[in-house]
């Protein structure tokens, strides 16, 4: 990976959270079959910070991220993206807010197979009807450099390795300089080396670009790249680990498992 320095205006610490939820509840299904995927989650995602979300399978991590990103609407409670209450927006306004203000990276890379890497990266700008201006071009070049994708831009996803495809997906997610980057198990399909590269990039985008990142992961060493880890169980927030290391995350998860027994 190259060490190009990416530059972007960053505002000082005292700003409202990039995203916030208040008493968020999400119930899937009805009656006997109802599942309470989120059971009253109130959380702040501080701007310019890297937050990881961990917890057992089915604990509501993806549901929380989807609600925060406006991909799914909660049953009750509030979701705020900066000063905008997503839960009050019309479908159309929500779609626009999502396109302009949120970036996504999923476990499956979700690239369009007929587009080149570069076209995939620039797609969100096209969808948002934004022509890449000089500043954006420069920013894209910085992201592409930092992700070591420069010599792969003309290739289609089918001609790239999994790690390269996920880096293209990360570049695509960052191209609009979203207020919030949401990543759901982005390293789930990657080997150790590709994971480390992607996580290193996400961490740098926070430190050097002032990006806000929230990432679900099952891997304590992936979580250790974050500034803070939120622990979920049964649709609730049940713990936090500040300045996480793989060891402290494992320990906290162990304590929770003990307490839940
Ligand atoms: N579309 C849906 N319809 C019905 N139930 C759902 C739906 N999506 C999620 N659920 C349920 O909601 C609960 C939380 O799911 P969620 O996907 O948020 O868990 P998760 O913590 O992301 O799990 P994993 O680690 O396996 O990805 C689970 O019980 C799941 O079965
Ligand atoms: Mg999930």
Short mmCIF file of C-alpha atoms and ligand atoms in Angstrom, two decimals:
data_model
loop_
_atom_site.label_atom_id
_atom_site.label_comp_id
_atom_site.label_asym_id
_atom_site.label_seq_id
_atom_site.Cartn_x
_atom_site.Cartn_y
_atom_site.Cartn_z
CA UNK A 1 0.00 0.00 0.00
CA UNK A 2 1.31 3.48 -0.83
CA UNK A 3 1.47 6.17 1.81
CA UNK A 4 -0.02 9.07 -0.13
CA UNK A 5 -1.43 11.61 2.28
CA UNK A 6 -5.08 12.32 1.66
CA UNK A 7 -6.23 15.77 2.59
CA UNK A 8 -9.65 17.02 3.49
CA UNK A 9 -10.97 19.77 5.69
CA UNK A 10 -11.73 18.39 9.09
CA UNK A 11 -13.67 20.29 11.70
CA UNK A 12 -12.68 20.16 15.34
CA UNK A 13 -14.06 17.68 17.82
CA UNK A 14 -17.09 19.54 19.24
CA UNK A 15 -19.62 18.61 16.57
CA UNK A 16 -22.91 16.73 16.77
CA UNK A 17 -22.70 12.98 16.18
CA UNK A 18 -22.61 11.90 12.55
CA UNK A 19 -25.53 9.64 13.37
CA UNK A 20 -27.73 8.98 16.37
CA UNK A 21 -30.53 6.60 17.23
CA UNK A 22 -33.09 7.09 19.98
CA UNK A 23 -34.98 4.13 21.41
CA UNK A 24 -34.84 2.32 18.11
CA UNK A 25 -37.14 -0.67 17.76
CA UNK A 26 -37.43 -2.91 14.74
CA UNK A 27 -39.92 -5.76 14.68
CA UNK A 28 -39.98 -8.09 11.70
CA UNK A 29 -43.15 -10.06 11.05
CA UNK A 30 -46.33 -10.15 13.10
CA UNK A 31 -47.99 -12.11 15.87
CA UNK A 32 -46.36 -15.40 16.80
CA UNK A 33 -43.74 -15.01 14.10
CA UNK A 34 -42.67 -11.50 15.19
CA UNK A 35 -38.94 -10.99 15.75
CA UNK A 36 -37.75 -8.02 17.78
CA UNK A 37 -34.50 -7.41 15.91
CA UNK A 38 -33.87 -4.08 17.70
CA UNK A 39 -35.24 -3.64 21.17
CA UNK A 40 -34.63 -0.01 22.14
CA UNK A 41 -31.21 0.98 20.85
CA UNK A 42 -29.93 4.46 21.63
CA UNK A 43 -26.50 5.13 20.27
CA UNK A 44 -24.36 8.02 19.06
CA UNK A 45 -21.87 7.51 16.25
CA UNK A 46 -19.39 10.34 16.79
CA UNK A 47 -18.23 12.21 13.70
CA UNK A 48 -14.70 11.51 12.58
CA UNK A 49 -14.53 8.25 14.52
CA UNK A 50 -14.32 4.59 13.61
CA UNK A 51 -16.93 2.54 15.49
CA UNK A 52 -17.16 -1.24 15.31
CA UNK A 53 -20.28 -3.24 16.17
CA UNK A 54 -19.97 -6.81 17.41
CA UNK A 55 -22.28 -9.42 18.84
CA UNK A 56 -23.66 -12.89 18.21
CA UNK A 57 -25.35 -13.81 14.95
CA UNK A 58 -28.92 -12.51 15.01
CA UNK A 59 -28.23 -9.86 17.67
CA UNK A 60 -29.39 -7.06 15.36
CA UNK A 61 -26.11 -5.62 14.05
CA UNK A 62 -27.11 -5.51 10.38
CA UNK A 63 -30.58 -4.27 11.24
CA UNK A 64 -29.07 -1.41 13.25
CA UNK A 65 -26.74 -0.44 10.39
CA UNK A 66 -29.53 -0.67 7.82
CA UNK A 67 -31.75 1.60 9.91
CA UNK A 68 -28.96 4.10 10.53
CA UNK A 69 -28.20 4.16 6.81
CA UNK A 70 -31.84 4.59 5.81
CA UNK A 71 -31.90 1.23 4.01
CA UNK A 72 -34.57 -0.06 6.34
CA UNK A 73 -37.17 1.80 8.37
CA UNK A 74 -37.56 1.11 12.08
CA UNK A 75 -40.85 0.17 13.72
CA UNK A 76 -40.45 3.01 16.22
CA UNK A 77 -37.79 5.36 17.53
CA UNK A 78 -35.67 7.94 15.76
CA UNK A 79 -32.69 7.87 13.45
CA UNK A 80 -30.72 11.07 12.91
CA UNK A 81 -28.07 11.62 10.29
CA UNK A 82 -26.36 14.78 11.44
CA UNK A 83 -29.19 17.29 11.87
CA UNK A 84 -31.66 15.36 9.68
CA UNK A 85 -34.19 13.01 11.19
CA UNK A 86 -34.31 10.18 8.65
CA UNK A 87 -37.35 8.67 10.29
CA UNK A 88 -39.40 11.72 9.27
CA UNK A 89 -38.38 11.84 5.62
CA UNK A 90 -40.55 10.77 2.70
CA UNK A 91 -39.29 7.78 0.71
CA UNK A 92 -37.99 10.08 -1.98
CA UNK A 93 -36.15 12.38 0.42
CA UNK A 94 -34.74 9.34 2.20
CA UNK A 95 -33.39 7.91 -1.06
CA UNK A 96 -31.72 11.22 -1.85
CA UNK A 97 -30.24 11.54 1.65
CA UNK A 98 -28.90 8.00 1.42
CA UNK A 99 -27.33 8.57 -1.98
CA UNK A 100 -25.73 11.86 -1.03
CA UNK A 101 -24.75 11.22 2.53
CA UNK A 102 -24.16 7.54 3.15
CA UNK A 103 -21.64 5.10 1.68
CA UNK A 104 -21.94 1.33 1.96
CA UNK A 105 -19.56 -1.59 1.89
CA UNK A 106 -21.06 -5.06 2.18
CA UNK A 107 -19.54 -8.48 2.62
CA UNK A 108 -20.33 -9.32 -1.00
CA UNK A 109 -18.74 -6.58 -3.02
CA UNK A 110 -21.86 -5.75 -5.07
CA UNK A 111 -19.90 -4.30 -7.98
CA UNK A 112 -21.50 -4.07 -11.39
CA UNK A 113 -19.79 -6.74 -13.51
CA UNK A 114 -20.01 -4.92 -16.85
CA UNK A 115 -18.40 -1.73 -15.57
CA UNK A 116 -14.67 -1.26 -15.10
CA UNK A 117 -13.27 -0.64 -11.62
CA UNK A 118 -13.07 3.08 -12.36
CA UNK A 119 -16.65 3.23 -13.64
CA UNK A 120 -17.80 1.35 -10.55
CA UNK A 121 -15.98 3.81 -8.30
CA UNK A 122 -17.51 6.83 -10.04
CA UNK A 123 -21.02 5.37 -10.26
CA UNK A 124 -22.41 7.03 -7.09
CA UNK A 125 -21.49 10.44 -8.54
CA UNK A 126 -23.37 9.60 -11.71
CA UNK A 127 -26.39 8.40 -9.73
CA UNK A 128 -26.33 11.61 -7.69
CA UNK A 129 -26.08 13.56 -10.94
CA UNK A 130 -22.78 15.00 -9.87
CA UNK A 131 -20.04 15.58 -12.38
CA UNK A 132 -16.66 14.95 -10.75
CA UNK A 133 -15.15 18.45 -10.44
CA UNK A 134 -11.40 19.01 -10.19
CA UNK A 135 -11.40 18.73 -6.43
CA UNK A 136 -13.38 15.49 -6.53
CA UNK A 137 -11.07 14.07 -9.22
CA UNK A 138 -8.11 14.84 -7.00
CA UNK A 139 -9.83 13.26 -4.04
CA UNK A 140 -10.67 10.14 -6.08
CA UNK A 141 -7.04 9.91 -7.19
CA UNK A 142 -6.00 10.07 -3.52
CA UNK A 143 -8.43 7.30 -2.56
CA UNK A 144 -7.40 5.14 -5.52
CA UNK A 145 -3.72 5.64 -4.62
CA UNK A 146 -4.30 4.88 -0.98
CA UNK A 147 -6.10 1.69 -1.95
CA UNK A 148 -3.32 0.74 -4.35
CA UNK A 149 -5.82 0.37 -7.18
CA UNK A 150 -4.11 2.57 -9.73
CA UNK A 151 -3.13 -0.18 -12.15
CA UNK A 152 -6.46 -1.98 -11.86
CA UNK A 153 -8.83 0.80 -12.86
CA UNK A 154 -9.51 -0.42 -16.39
CA UNK A 155 -10.28 -3.98 -15.25
CA UNK A 156 -13.74 -5.38 -14.72
CA UNK A 157 -14.61 -6.93 -11.35
CA UNK A 158 -14.32 -10.44 -12.80
CA UNK A 159 -10.64 -9.72 -13.49
CA UNK A 160 -9.88 -8.63 -9.93
CA UNK A 161 -9.12 -10.59 -6.76
CA UNK A 162 -11.58 -10.54 -3.87
CA UNK A 163 -9.40 -8.11 -1.96
CA UNK A 164 -9.12 -5.80 -4.96
CA UNK A 165 -12.87 -5.94 -5.54
CA UNK A 166 -13.54 -5.00 -1.94
CA UNK A 167 -11.11 -2.09 -2.22
CA UNK A 168 -13.00 -0.91 -5.31
CA UNK A 169 -16.20 -1.19 -3.27
CA UNK A 170 -14.59 0.90 -0.49
CA UNK A 171 -13.42 3.53 -3.00
CA UNK A 172 -16.94 3.62 -4.47
CA UNK A 173 -18.42 4.06 -0.99
CA UNK A 174 -16.11 7.00 -0.29
CA UNK A 175 -16.35 8.76 -3.63
CA UNK A 176 -19.22 11.00 -2.59
CA UNK A 177 -17.38 11.78 0.67
CA UNK A 178 -20.35 10.54 2.66
CA UNK A 179 -21.19 11.82 6.13
CA UNK A 180 -21.24 8.19 7.20
CA UNK A 181 -19.58 5.09 5.82
CA UNK A 182 -21.43 1.93 6.79
CA UNK A 183 -19.63 -1.38 6.40
CA UNK A 184 -21.31 -4.71 7.18
CA UNK A 185 -18.67 -7.42 7.61
CA UNK A 186 -16.51 -5.89 4.85
CA UNK A 187 -13.69 -8.33 5.54
CA UNK A 188 -15.95 -11.37 5.83
CA UNK A 189 -14.84 -12.80 2.51
CA UNK A 190 -11.22 -11.61 2.57
CA UNK A 191 -7.99 -13.29 3.59
CA UNK A 192 -5.84 -11.91 6.39
CA UNK A 193 -3.66 -9.75 4.18
CA UNK A 194 -6.53 -8.20 2.17
CA UNK A 195 -8.45 -7.65 5.40
CA UNK A 196 -5.54 -5.80 6.96
CA UNK A 197 -5.21 -3.61 3.87
CA UNK A 198 -8.88 -2.73 3.79
CA UNK A 199 -9.08 -2.09 7.55
CA UNK A 200 -5.94 0.01 7.43
CA UNK A 201 -7.53 2.07 4.70
CA UNK A 202 -10.78 2.52 6.63
CA UNK A 203 -8.82 3.61 9.71
CA UNK A 204 -6.79 6.09 7.63
CA UNK A 205 -9.93 7.49 6.02
CA UNK A 206 -11.05 8.34 9.56
CA UNK A 207 -7.74 9.79 10.72
CA UNK A 208 -6.73 11.59 7.53
CA UNK A 209 -10.02 12.38 5.78
CA UNK A 210 -12.12 12.92 8.89
CA UNK A 211 -14.44 10.18 7.62
CA UNK A 212 -16.96 8.61 10.01
CA UNK A 213 -17.07 4.83 9.78
CA UNK A 214 -19.31 2.25 11.42
CA UNK A 215 -18.45 -1.38 10.75
CA UNK A 216 -19.97 -4.68 11.77
CA UNK A 217 -17.47 -7.47 12.26
CA UNK A 218 -17.18 -10.87 13.92
CA UNK A 219 -13.40 -10.61 14.09
CA UNK A 220 -11.83 -9.11 17.25
CA UNK A 221 -8.67 -8.15 15.40
CA UNK A 222 -10.72 -6.32 12.75
CA UNK A 223 -12.57 -4.55 15.57
CA UNK A 224 -9.24 -3.43 17.04
CA UNK A 225 -8.85 -0.96 14.13
CA UNK A 226 -11.82 0.97 15.51
CA UNK A 227 -11.79 3.74 18.13
CA UNK A 228 -14.60 2.06 20.00
CA UNK A 229 -16.46 -1.25 19.86
CA UNK A 230 -20.18 -1.50 20.62
CA UNK A 231 -21.40 -4.88 21.77
CA UNK A 232 -24.92 -6.05 20.96
CA UNK A 233 -27.01 -8.96 22.19
CA UNK A 234 -30.70 -9.71 21.60
CA UNK A 235 -31.37 -6.41 19.86
CA UNK A 236 -29.82 -4.31 22.61
CA UNK A 237 -26.61 -2.47 23.21
CA UNK A 238 -24.96 -4.36 26.06
CA UNK A 239 -21.42 -3.06 26.27
CA UNK A 240 -18.64 -0.90 24.89
CA UNK A 241 -14.89 -1.24 24.59
CA UNK A 242 -12.90 1.97 24.16
CA UNK A 243 -9.47 1.90 22.48
CA UNK A 244 -10.01 -1.76 21.69
CA UNK A 245 -7.34 -4.36 21.22
CA UNK A 246 -8.11 -7.87 19.95
CA UNK A 247 -7.49 -9.08 23.52
CA UNK A 248 -9.74 -6.56 25.27
CA UNK A 249 -12.53 -7.23 22.75
CA UNK A 250 -12.27 -10.99 23.27
CA UNK A 251 -12.29 -10.49 27.02
CA UNK A 252 -15.42 -8.27 26.88
CA UNK A 253 -17.19 -10.78 24.64
CA UNK A 254 -16.23 -13.56 27.05
CA UNK A 255 -17.65 -11.63 30.01
CA UNK A 256 -20.91 -11.06 28.14
CA UNK A 257 -21.21 -14.72 27.24
CA UNK A 258 -20.67 -15.59 30.94
CA UNK A 259 -23.28 -13.07 32.08
CA UNK A 260 -25.76 -14.35 29.50
CA UNK A 261 -25.50 -17.89 30.76
N1 LIG B 1 -36.06 -9.27 6.63
C1 LIG B 1 -36.22 -9.94 7.77
N2 LIG B 1 -37.37 -10.58 8.04
C2 LIG B 1 -37.55 -11.24 9.20
N3 LIG B 1 -36.62 -11.33 10.18
C3 LIG B 1 -35.45 -10.71 9.96
C4 LIG B 1 -35.17 -10.00 8.75
N4 LIG B 1 -33.92 -9.49 8.82
C5 LIG B 1 -33.44 -9.89 10.01
N5 LIG B 1 -34.34 -10.61 10.70
C6 LIG B 1 -34.17 -11.18 12.05
O1 LIG B 1 -33.78 -10.14 12.91
C7 LIG B 1 -32.80 -10.57 13.83
C8 LIG B 1 -31.55 -9.70 13.69
O2 LIG B 1 -30.98 -9.92 12.40
P1 LIG B 1 -29.65 -9.20 11.92
O3 LIG B 1 -29.48 -9.53 10.49
O4 LIG B 1 -29.72 -7.76 12.28
O5 LIG B 1 -28.55 -9.92 12.81
P2 LIG B 1 -26.97 -9.78 12.77
O6 LIG B 1 -26.54 -9.41 14.16
O7 LIG B 1 -26.54 -8.91 11.66
O8 LIG B 1 -26.53 -11.30 12.52
P3 LIG B 1 -25.30 -11.89 11.64
O9 LIG B 1 -24.09 -11.75 12.51
O10 LIG B 1 -25.68 -13.32 11.46
O11 LIG B 1 -25.22 -11.12 10.36
C9 LIG B 1 -32.53 -12.04 13.52
O12 LIG B 1 -33.30 -12.80 14.39
C10 LIG B 1 -33.04 -12.19 12.09
O13 LIG B 1 -33.50 -13.48 11.85
MG1 LIG B 2 -25.54 -9.24 9.88
#
